[in-house]
XYZ file of C-alpha atoms in Angstrom:
381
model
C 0.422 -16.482 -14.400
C 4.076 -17.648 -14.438
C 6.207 -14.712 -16.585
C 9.942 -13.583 -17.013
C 9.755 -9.799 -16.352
C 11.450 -8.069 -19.333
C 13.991 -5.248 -18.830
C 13.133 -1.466 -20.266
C 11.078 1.254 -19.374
C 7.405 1.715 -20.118
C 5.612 5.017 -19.859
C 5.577 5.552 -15.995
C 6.663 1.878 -15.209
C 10.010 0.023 -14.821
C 10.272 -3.712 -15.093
C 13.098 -4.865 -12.882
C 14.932 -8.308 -12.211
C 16.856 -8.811 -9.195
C 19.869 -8.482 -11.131
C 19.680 -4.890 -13.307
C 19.647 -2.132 -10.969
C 20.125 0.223 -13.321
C 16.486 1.611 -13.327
C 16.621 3.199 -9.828
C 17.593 6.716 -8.901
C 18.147 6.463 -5.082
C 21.691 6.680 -3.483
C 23.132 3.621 -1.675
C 25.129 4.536 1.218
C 28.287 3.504 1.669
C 29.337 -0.257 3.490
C 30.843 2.345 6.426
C 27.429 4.067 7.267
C 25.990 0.009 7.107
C 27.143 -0.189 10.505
C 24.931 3.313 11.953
C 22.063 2.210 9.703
C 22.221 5.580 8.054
C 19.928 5.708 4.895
C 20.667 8.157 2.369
C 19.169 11.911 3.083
C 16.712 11.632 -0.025
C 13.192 12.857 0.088
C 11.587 10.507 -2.209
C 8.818 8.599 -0.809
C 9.084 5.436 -1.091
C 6.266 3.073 -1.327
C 6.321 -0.783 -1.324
C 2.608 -2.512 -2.315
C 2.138 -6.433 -2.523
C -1.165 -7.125 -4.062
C -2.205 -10.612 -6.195
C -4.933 -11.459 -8.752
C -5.044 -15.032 -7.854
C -6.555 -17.158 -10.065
C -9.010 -14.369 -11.427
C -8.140 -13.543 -14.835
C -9.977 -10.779 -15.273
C -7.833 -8.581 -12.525
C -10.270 -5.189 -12.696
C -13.322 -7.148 -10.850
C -11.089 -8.205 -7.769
C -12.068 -6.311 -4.616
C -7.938 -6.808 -3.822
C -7.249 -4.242 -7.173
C -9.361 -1.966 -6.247
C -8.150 -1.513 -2.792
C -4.551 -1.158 -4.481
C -5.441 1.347 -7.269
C -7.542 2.975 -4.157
C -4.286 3.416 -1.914
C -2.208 4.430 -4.488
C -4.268 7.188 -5.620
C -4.308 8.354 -1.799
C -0.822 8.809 -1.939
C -0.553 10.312 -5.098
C -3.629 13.161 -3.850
C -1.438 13.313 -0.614
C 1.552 14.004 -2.374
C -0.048 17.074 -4.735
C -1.642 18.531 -1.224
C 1.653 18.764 0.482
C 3.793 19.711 -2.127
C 6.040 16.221 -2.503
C 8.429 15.925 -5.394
C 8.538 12.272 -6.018
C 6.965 9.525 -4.939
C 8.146 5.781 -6.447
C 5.929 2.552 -6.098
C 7.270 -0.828 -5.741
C 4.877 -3.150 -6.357
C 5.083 -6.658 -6.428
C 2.440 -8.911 -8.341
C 1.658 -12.763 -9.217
C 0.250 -11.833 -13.050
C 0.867 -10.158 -16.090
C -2.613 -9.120 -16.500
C -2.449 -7.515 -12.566
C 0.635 -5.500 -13.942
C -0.460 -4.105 -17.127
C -3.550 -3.043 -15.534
C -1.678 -1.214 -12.184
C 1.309 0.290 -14.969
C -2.430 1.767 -17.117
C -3.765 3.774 -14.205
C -0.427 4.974 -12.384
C 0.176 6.570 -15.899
C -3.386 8.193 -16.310
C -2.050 8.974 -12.844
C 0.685 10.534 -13.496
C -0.184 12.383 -16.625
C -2.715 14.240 -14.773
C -0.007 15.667 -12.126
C 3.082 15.638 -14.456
C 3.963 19.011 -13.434
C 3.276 18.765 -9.475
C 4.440 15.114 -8.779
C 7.128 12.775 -10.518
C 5.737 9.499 -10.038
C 7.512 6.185 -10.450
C 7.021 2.169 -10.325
C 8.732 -0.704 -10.528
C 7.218 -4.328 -10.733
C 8.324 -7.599 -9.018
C 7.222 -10.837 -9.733
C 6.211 -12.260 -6.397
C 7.098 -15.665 -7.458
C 11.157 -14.612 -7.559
C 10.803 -12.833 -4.625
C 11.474 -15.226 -2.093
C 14.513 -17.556 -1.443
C 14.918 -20.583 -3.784
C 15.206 -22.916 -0.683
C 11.804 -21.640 0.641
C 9.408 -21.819 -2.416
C 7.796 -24.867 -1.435
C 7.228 -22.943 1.881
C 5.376 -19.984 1.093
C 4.855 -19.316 -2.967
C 3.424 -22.968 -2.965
C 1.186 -22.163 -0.145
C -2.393 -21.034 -0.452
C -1.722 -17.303 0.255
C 1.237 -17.133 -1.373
C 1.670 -13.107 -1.400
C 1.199 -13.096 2.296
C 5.064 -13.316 3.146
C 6.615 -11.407 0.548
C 7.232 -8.382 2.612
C 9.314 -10.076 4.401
C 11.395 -10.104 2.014
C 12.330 -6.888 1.170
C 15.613 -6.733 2.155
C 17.263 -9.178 -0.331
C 15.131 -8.707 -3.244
C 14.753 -4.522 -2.649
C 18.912 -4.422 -3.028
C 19.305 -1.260 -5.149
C 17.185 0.938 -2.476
C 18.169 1.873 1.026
C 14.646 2.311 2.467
C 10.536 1.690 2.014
C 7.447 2.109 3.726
C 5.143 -1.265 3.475
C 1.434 -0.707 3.121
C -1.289 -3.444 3.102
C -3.805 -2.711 0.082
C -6.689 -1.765 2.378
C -4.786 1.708 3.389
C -5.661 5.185 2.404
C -3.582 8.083 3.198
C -5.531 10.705 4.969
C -2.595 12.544 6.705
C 0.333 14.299 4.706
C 2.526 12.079 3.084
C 5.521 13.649 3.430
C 5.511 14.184 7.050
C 4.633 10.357 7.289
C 7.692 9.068 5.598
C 9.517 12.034 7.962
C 8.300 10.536 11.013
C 8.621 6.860 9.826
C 12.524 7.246 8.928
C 13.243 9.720 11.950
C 15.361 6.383 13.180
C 17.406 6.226 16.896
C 20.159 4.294 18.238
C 19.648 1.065 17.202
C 16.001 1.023 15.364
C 15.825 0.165 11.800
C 12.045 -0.405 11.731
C 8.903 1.232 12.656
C 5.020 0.155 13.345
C 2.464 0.583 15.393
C 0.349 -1.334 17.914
C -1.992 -3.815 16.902
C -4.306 -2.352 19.261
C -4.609 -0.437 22.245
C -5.936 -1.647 25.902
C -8.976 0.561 25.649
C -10.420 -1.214 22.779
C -13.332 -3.040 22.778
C -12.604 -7.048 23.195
C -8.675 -5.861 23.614
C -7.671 -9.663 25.671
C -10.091 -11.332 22.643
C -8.113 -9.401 19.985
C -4.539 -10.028 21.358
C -5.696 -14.274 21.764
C -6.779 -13.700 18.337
C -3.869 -12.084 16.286
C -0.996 -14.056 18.607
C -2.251 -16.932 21.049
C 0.649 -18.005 23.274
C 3.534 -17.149 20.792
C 5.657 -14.278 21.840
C 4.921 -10.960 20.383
C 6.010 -7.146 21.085
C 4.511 -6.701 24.889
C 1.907 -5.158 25.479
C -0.135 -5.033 22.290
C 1.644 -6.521 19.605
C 2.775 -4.933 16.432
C 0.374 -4.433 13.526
C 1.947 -5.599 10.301
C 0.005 -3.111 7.825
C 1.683 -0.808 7.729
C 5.635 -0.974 8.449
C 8.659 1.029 7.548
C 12.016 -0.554 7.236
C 15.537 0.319 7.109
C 16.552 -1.910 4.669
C 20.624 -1.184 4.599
C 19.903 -2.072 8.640
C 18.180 -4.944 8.395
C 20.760 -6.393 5.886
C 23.105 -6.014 7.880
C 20.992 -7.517 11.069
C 20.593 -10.751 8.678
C 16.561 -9.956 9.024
C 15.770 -12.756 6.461
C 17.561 -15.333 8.420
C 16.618 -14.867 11.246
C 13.106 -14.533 9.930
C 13.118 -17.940 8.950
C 14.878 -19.188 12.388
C 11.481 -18.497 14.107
C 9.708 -19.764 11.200
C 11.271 -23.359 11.432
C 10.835 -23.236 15.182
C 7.536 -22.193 15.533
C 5.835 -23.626 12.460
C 5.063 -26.846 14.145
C 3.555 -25.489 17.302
C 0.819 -23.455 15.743
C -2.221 -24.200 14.091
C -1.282 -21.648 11.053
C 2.046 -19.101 10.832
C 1.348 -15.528 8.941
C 3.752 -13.227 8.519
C 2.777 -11.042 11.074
C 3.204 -13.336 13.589
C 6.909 -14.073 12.502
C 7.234 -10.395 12.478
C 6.552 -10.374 16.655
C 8.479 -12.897 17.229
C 11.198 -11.524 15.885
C 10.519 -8.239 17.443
C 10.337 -9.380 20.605
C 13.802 -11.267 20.638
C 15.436 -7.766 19.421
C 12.659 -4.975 20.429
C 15.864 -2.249 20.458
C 16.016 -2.270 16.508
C 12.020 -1.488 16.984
C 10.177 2.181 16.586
C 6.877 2.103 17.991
C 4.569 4.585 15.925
C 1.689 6.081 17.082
C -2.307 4.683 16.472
C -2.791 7.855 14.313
C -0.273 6.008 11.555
C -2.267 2.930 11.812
C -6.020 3.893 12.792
C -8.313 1.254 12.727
C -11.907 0.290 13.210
C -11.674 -1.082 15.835
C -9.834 2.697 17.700
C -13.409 4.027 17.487
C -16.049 1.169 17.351
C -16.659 2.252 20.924
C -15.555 5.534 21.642
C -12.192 6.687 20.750
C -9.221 5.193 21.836
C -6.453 6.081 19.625
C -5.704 9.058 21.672
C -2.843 10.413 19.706
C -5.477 11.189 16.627
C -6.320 13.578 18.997
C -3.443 15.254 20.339
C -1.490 15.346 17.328
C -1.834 18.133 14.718
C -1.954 15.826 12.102
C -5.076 13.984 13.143
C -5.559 10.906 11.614
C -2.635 10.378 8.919
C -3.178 6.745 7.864
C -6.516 4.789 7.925
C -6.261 1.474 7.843
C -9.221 -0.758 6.990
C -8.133 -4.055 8.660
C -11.039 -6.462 9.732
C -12.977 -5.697 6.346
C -14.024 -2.410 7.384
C -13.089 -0.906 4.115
C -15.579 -3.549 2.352
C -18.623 -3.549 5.083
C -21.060 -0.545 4.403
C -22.127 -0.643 7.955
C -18.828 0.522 9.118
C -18.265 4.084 9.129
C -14.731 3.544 7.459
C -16.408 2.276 3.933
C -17.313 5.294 3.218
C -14.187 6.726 3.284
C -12.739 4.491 1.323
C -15.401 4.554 -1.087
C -14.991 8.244 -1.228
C -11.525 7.934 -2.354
C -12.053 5.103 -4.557
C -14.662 6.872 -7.012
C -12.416 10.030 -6.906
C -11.061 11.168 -10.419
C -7.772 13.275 -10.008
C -7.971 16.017 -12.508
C -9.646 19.240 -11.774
C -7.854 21.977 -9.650
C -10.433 22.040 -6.483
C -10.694 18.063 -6.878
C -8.946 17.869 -3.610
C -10.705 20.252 -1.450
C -14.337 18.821 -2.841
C -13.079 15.416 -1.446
C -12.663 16.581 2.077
C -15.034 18.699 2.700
C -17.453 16.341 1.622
C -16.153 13.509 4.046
C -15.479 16.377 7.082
C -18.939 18.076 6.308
C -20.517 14.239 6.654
C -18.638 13.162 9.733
C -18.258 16.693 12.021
C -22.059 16.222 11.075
C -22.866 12.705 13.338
C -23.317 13.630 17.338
C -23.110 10.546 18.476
C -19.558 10.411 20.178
C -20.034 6.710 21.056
C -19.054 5.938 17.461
C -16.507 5.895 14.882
C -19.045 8.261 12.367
C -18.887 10.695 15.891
C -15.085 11.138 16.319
C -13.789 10.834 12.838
C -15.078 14.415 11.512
C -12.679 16.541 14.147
C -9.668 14.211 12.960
C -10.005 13.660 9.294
C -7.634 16.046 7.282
C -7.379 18.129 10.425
C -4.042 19.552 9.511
C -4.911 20.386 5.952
C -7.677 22.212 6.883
C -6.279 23.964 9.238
C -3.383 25.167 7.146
C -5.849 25.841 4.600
C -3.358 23.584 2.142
C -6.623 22.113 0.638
C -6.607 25.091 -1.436
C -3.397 25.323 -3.504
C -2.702 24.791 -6.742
């Protein structure tokens, strides 16, 4: 579905062009603190979401949606645990019908936690989200949502910062220490993610070949691309989107098929100073406990596990031990006062449960929600 988003504000939702502003409430820092990369001292959390229908037209049977509506609840049940006063979505989508079903359940959302959480989203067409000179490029190619973060910078103009997420994400950490940690920024760095994997994983030389070949990427590991915070004043100003499509001209030829995370490394590994390397506990994956735990930060951090991140289908697979997590959160209602605290308990209960410490099901229960348990913050309000 081709559509001209409309200005005006619907319940919880705001419908935004490239050219009217006037809907957001974040501060834009002046052109002198462009050249320290300084982003304005807010505490909103800002979310960015790219998620398409496709063909499909009926948008509430796609496995994509789901995983969307999934992660967004996550943050919102993050957000009431630790006390967060706003959190704003910006989503971008390739149908009307995608939209008005996303705007229906962020305001059943948001009705339900008026008085804890302000919640707010804005919609992007993906289709006028990338350069007019580069449509036949990427919207015209088969995945055409796959680039769009890339894009941020020029089409996010009115906002200073946002934290990327890939659709199979849920938030098990505290969100606001998250986007504390993301946007905790030195010298030169204007983004942040993590490694794609770490050396103790299981099939770690197959898994590098895999994600990057022979093209240059962020030594040792790689960067993964699902989840990534960026500056967005700083990477204006460091002409991201240009240079972005430098390496894209350069290296299309030479490979078999370009994704965006593979532009990202390259990129990266021309100008690693603007780079933040997070820790594995902000990106945990399957494949950090398929055999035996090697995301060792999960472990000495407080937090535990603060964002699981169900890359390789592991979200969708019911013989990996992350589906039922996400499943967990997916058939979660928000709503009663104890909601919370029933949902982890129930997933630490199952996992602290499992022995076997050869497996994801045996490390997961000591990590999951250790900090909210610990704190006892399960239990407010």
């Amino acid at each position: 579905h081709l559509y001209p988003f409309v200005e005006g504000e619907s319940n919880s939702s705001v419908f935004v062009t490239k050219n009217n502003p006037k809907f957001f409430h974040t501060t834009i820092v002046g052109e002198s603190s462009l050249k320290k990369y300084v982003v304005s001292t807010s505490t909103v959390v800002k979310i960015g979401i790219v998620t398409c229908s496709g063909p499909y037209l009926n948008a509430t049977e796609l496995r994509g949606t789901n995983e969307t509506v999934t992660l967004i609840k996550s943050v919102i049940i993050s957000a009431k645990v630790y006390n967060v006063e706003e959190v704003q979505f910006h989503i971008f989508v390739d149908s009307d019908i995608l939209q008005k079903f996303l705007e229906r359940k962020i305001s059943a959302y948001s009705a339900k936690i008026r008085n804890v959480v302000k919640i707010r989203s804005y919609f992007y067409s993906v289709f006028k989200s990338v350069p007019a000179n580069n449509v036949k490029e990427f919207v015209n190619s088969d995945l055409p949502c796959t680039y769009i973060r890339i894009f941020f910078p020029d089409v996010l103009t009115s906002i200073d910062e946002i934290l990327y997420l890939d659709t199979d994400v849920v938030i098990t950490g505290n969100i606001a220490e998250i986007w504390k940690t993301f946007r905790d920024m030195s010298n030169n760095e204007i983004v942040a993610l993590s490694p794609n994997n770490e050396p103790e994983d299981k099939n770690y030389e197959d898994i590098d070949k895999g994600n990057f070949g022979n093209i240059p990427h962020v030594l040792s590991k790689g960067v993964n691309a699902g989840i990534f915070y960026m500056n967005l004043l700083g990477l204006r100003k460091f002409e991201w989107t240009t240079k972005v499509l430098d390496v894209y001209r350069k290296y299309i030829e030479q490979l078999f098929y370009m994704n965006d995370q593979r532009l990202i490394n390259i990129v990266l590994h021309r100008y690693r100073d603007i780079l933040k390397v997070m820790p594995c506990n902000y990106n945990f994956q399957y494949l950090h406990c398929e055999k035996g735990l090697t995301c060792k930060e999960a472990v000495s951090d407080p937090m535990g596990i603060q964002i699981l991140h169900g890359a390789g289908d592991s979200f969708q697979n019911e013989t990996k031990s992350h589906y039922l997590i996400y499943e967990s959160f997916r058939k979660f209602e928000l709503g009663r006062q104890d909601e919370v605290l029933d949902l982890f308990t129930s997933l630490k209960q199952y996992y602290t449960e499992v022995k076997n410490q050869s497996t994801c099901e045996g490390v997961l229960g000591p990590l999951l929600f250790k900090h909210a348990f610990s704190h006892n913050l399960t239990q407010r309000k």
